[in-house]
């Protein structure tokens, strides 16, 4: 049905907002089905870059699943980085990095941290509070690699500071140990 509507839109004038809505729904449908190749082809068929940007941003704002969010953040970063405001670019890059960190977690646990996908530093802190040290190690390694490639709202020093803070708390004993005498 989406393809029929798209064909109709090429033959007859369709208002811009309706065209954006159609493509957005089609894109989200393809992404929910896991068909990233067809989603990419759909975006490449759209001739007007402003329409393509609007569709991609609106789709991302719908908060689709992890794979779809990662795809859209990656696409927006790769194709429209210069067209985005600094705040929006930082938000999208944070989501892109957060989704990559989420992908390093065990599949069954991702749903517990998905709501933090746009806040990778907070996700790292949540993992620390939940005592998921092995997961934190992989997440930190991934973050270090990603932060070397791009600038975002936090730095490697912020990650190190967070790790130091929780390491200090782990060693803080609220009571004194008494010696037993025999």
Short mmCIF file of C-alpha atoms in Angstrom, two decimals:
data_model
loop_
_atom_site.label_atom_id
_atom_site.label_comp_id
_atom_site.label_asym_id
_atom_site.label_seq_id
_atom_site.Cartn_x
_atom_site.Cartn_y
_atom_site.Cartn_z
CA UNK A 1 0.00 0.00 0.00
CA UNK A 2 2.87 2.38 0.80
CA UNK A 3 4.42 1.80 -2.61
CA UNK A 4 1.07 2.41 -4.32
CA UNK A 5 0.69 5.68 -2.41
CA UNK A 6 4.25 6.65 -3.32
CA UNK A 7 3.50 5.99 -7.01
CA UNK A 8 0.31 8.06 -6.72
CA UNK A 9 2.36 10.88 -5.20
CA UNK A 10 4.65 10.89 -8.26
CA UNK A 11 1.70 11.09 -10.66
CA UNK A 12 -0.47 13.65 -8.87
CA UNK A 13 0.31 16.65 -6.70
CA UNK A 14 0.23 15.74 -3.03
CA UNK A 15 0.66 18.32 -0.24
CA UNK A 16 4.18 18.33 1.21
CA UNK A 17 3.01 17.44 4.74
CA UNK A 18 1.00 14.46 3.47
CA UNK A 19 4.00 13.27 1.47
CA UNK A 20 6.24 13.56 4.54
CA UNK A 21 3.67 11.69 6.63
CA UNK A 22 3.39 8.91 4.04
CA UNK A 23 7.15 8.44 3.76
CA UNK A 24 7.59 8.62 7.54
CA UNK A 25 5.02 5.88 8.11
CA UNK A 26 6.53 3.78 5.31
CA UNK A 27 10.03 4.24 6.72
CA UNK A 28 8.93 3.31 10.25
CA UNK A 29 7.13 0.25 8.89
CA UNK A 30 10.26 -0.91 7.05
CA UNK A 31 12.44 -0.29 10.10
CA UNK A 32 10.06 -2.12 12.43
CA UNK A 33 10.17 -5.07 10.02
CA UNK A 34 13.97 -4.95 10.19
CA UNK A 35 14.37 -4.20 6.48
CA UNK A 36 17.17 -1.62 6.69
CA UNK A 37 18.14 -2.03 3.03
CA UNK A 38 14.67 -1.07 1.76
CA UNK A 39 14.54 1.77 4.31
CA UNK A 40 17.80 3.14 2.92
CA UNK A 41 16.48 2.78 -0.64
CA UNK A 42 13.33 4.68 0.34
CA UNK A 43 15.38 7.55 1.75
CA UNK A 44 17.60 7.61 -1.34
CA UNK A 45 14.53 7.84 -3.63
CA UNK A 46 13.42 11.08 -2.01
CA UNK A 47 14.78 13.86 -4.20
CA UNK A 48 14.20 16.86 -1.93
CA UNK A 49 16.82 16.90 0.87
CA UNK A 50 14.58 19.03 3.11
CA UNK A 51 11.79 16.45 2.85
CA UNK A 52 14.25 13.63 3.52
CA UNK A 53 15.58 15.45 6.59
CA UNK A 54 12.06 16.07 7.90
CA UNK A 55 11.09 12.42 7.40
CA UNK A 56 14.23 11.15 9.14
CA UNK A 57 13.92 13.53 12.09
CA UNK A 58 10.21 12.91 12.58
CA UNK A 59 10.79 9.15 12.41
CA UNK A 60 13.51 9.39 15.04
CA UNK A 61 11.22 11.49 17.25
CA UNK A 62 8.67 8.64 17.17
CA UNK A 63 11.14 6.64 19.36
CA UNK A 64 11.22 3.46 17.29
CA UNK A 65 12.98 0.28 18.45
CA UNK A 66 16.72 0.15 19.11
CA UNK A 67 17.81 -0.96 15.63
CA UNK A 68 15.59 1.66 13.96
CA UNK A 69 16.82 4.43 16.28
CA UNK A 70 20.41 3.46 15.58
CA UNK A 71 19.78 3.41 11.82
CA UNK A 72 18.08 6.82 11.83
CA UNK A 73 20.69 8.45 14.07
CA UNK A 74 23.44 7.04 11.88
CA UNK A 75 21.69 8.24 8.70
CA UNK A 76 21.08 11.74 10.05
CA UNK A 77 24.65 12.04 11.29
CA UNK A 78 26.08 10.85 7.98
CA UNK A 79 23.86 12.84 5.60
CA UNK A 80 22.53 15.92 7.41
CA UNK A 81 25.15 16.81 10.01
CA UNK A 82 25.66 20.32 8.57
CA UNK A 83 21.90 20.98 8.31
CA UNK A 84 21.18 20.34 11.99
CA UNK A 85 21.38 22.84 14.81
CA UNK A 86 24.18 22.23 17.31
CA UNK A 87 21.76 21.13 20.04
CA UNK A 88 19.91 18.75 17.70
CA UNK A 89 23.20 17.38 16.33
CA UNK A 90 24.40 16.69 19.90
CA UNK A 91 21.11 14.96 20.74
CA UNK A 92 21.31 12.75 17.67
CA UNK A 93 24.99 11.94 18.27
CA UNK A 94 24.20 11.06 21.89
CA UNK A 95 21.42 8.74 20.70
CA UNK A 96 23.77 7.23 18.12
CA UNK A 97 26.43 6.57 20.76
CA UNK A 98 23.88 5.38 23.31
CA UNK A 99 22.38 2.92 20.85
CA UNK A 100 25.86 1.54 20.11
CA UNK A 101 26.47 1.10 23.84
CA UNK A 102 23.09 -0.62 24.18
CA UNK A 103 24.03 -3.00 21.39
CA UNK A 104 27.03 -4.15 23.49
CA UNK A 105 24.72 -5.27 26.31
CA UNK A 106 23.15 -8.74 26.40
CA UNK A 107 20.04 -8.77 24.23
CA UNK A 108 17.58 -9.59 27.00
CA UNK A 109 18.85 -6.70 29.15
CA UNK A 110 18.65 -3.99 26.50
CA UNK A 111 15.00 -3.28 27.18
CA UNK A 112 15.86 -2.26 30.76
CA UNK A 113 18.21 0.47 29.54
CA UNK A 114 16.53 1.52 26.26
CA UNK A 115 14.95 4.59 27.88
CA UNK A 116 18.51 5.85 28.52
CA UNK A 117 19.70 5.40 24.93
CA UNK A 118 19.90 9.16 24.35
CA UNK A 119 21.87 9.64 27.60
CA UNK A 120 24.90 7.31 27.40
CA UNK A 121 26.64 8.74 30.49
CA UNK A 122 23.50 8.19 32.57
CA UNK A 123 23.23 4.66 31.13
CA UNK A 124 26.80 4.00 32.26
CA UNK A 125 25.97 5.29 35.73
CA UNK A 126 22.87 3.07 35.89
CA UNK A 127 24.98 0.06 34.94
CA UNK A 128 27.42 0.94 37.71
CA UNK A 129 24.63 1.29 40.26
CA UNK A 130 23.25 -2.09 39.18
CA UNK A 131 26.70 -3.64 39.72
CA UNK A 132 27.01 -4.75 36.08
CA UNK A 133 30.80 -4.37 36.12
CA UNK A 134 31.46 -6.64 33.13
CA UNK A 135 28.94 -4.72 31.06
CA UNK A 136 30.45 -1.44 32.20
CA UNK A 137 33.88 -2.56 31.01
CA UNK A 138 32.56 -3.24 27.49
CA UNK A 139 30.49 -0.03 27.50
CA UNK A 140 33.47 2.09 28.57
CA UNK A 141 35.66 0.56 25.89
CA UNK A 142 32.97 1.29 23.29
CA UNK A 143 32.53 4.86 24.55
CA UNK A 144 36.27 5.51 24.45
CA UNK A 145 36.38 4.38 20.81
CA UNK A 146 33.35 6.44 19.82
CA UNK A 147 34.42 9.60 21.64
CA UNK A 148 37.76 9.51 19.85
CA UNK A 149 35.85 9.79 16.54
CA UNK A 150 33.38 12.57 17.40
CA UNK A 151 32.60 15.29 19.89
CA UNK A 152 29.48 15.09 22.00
CA UNK A 153 28.14 16.57 25.25
CA UNK A 154 30.67 14.70 27.40
CA UNK A 155 34.30 13.63 27.24
CA UNK A 156 36.51 10.72 28.21
CA UNK A 157 37.40 12.68 31.35
CA UNK A 158 33.71 12.71 32.35
CA UNK A 159 33.62 8.92 32.03
CA UNK A 160 36.81 8.57 34.09
CA UNK A 161 35.39 10.92 36.74
CA UNK A 162 32.19 8.87 36.96
CA UNK A 163 34.16 5.63 37.29
CA UNK A 164 36.39 7.17 39.98
CA UNK A 165 33.34 8.41 41.90
CA UNK A 166 31.77 4.94 42.00
CA UNK A 167 35.08 3.23 42.74
CA UNK A 168 35.47 5.54 45.74
CA UNK A 169 31.93 4.75 46.89
CA UNK A 170 32.61 1.03 46.56
CA UNK A 171 35.54 1.34 48.95
CA UNK A 172 33.76 3.59 51.45
CA UNK A 173 32.79 1.63 54.56
CA UNK A 174 30.24 3.37 56.81
CA UNK A 175 31.46 1.55 59.93
CA UNK A 176 34.79 0.78 61.52
CA UNK A 177 36.15 -2.68 61.81
CA UNK A 178 36.87 -3.78 65.36
CA UNK A 179 39.60 -6.18 66.24
CA UNK A 180 38.53 -9.34 67.96
CA UNK A 181 40.59 -10.33 70.96
CA UNK A 182 40.92 -13.93 71.90
#
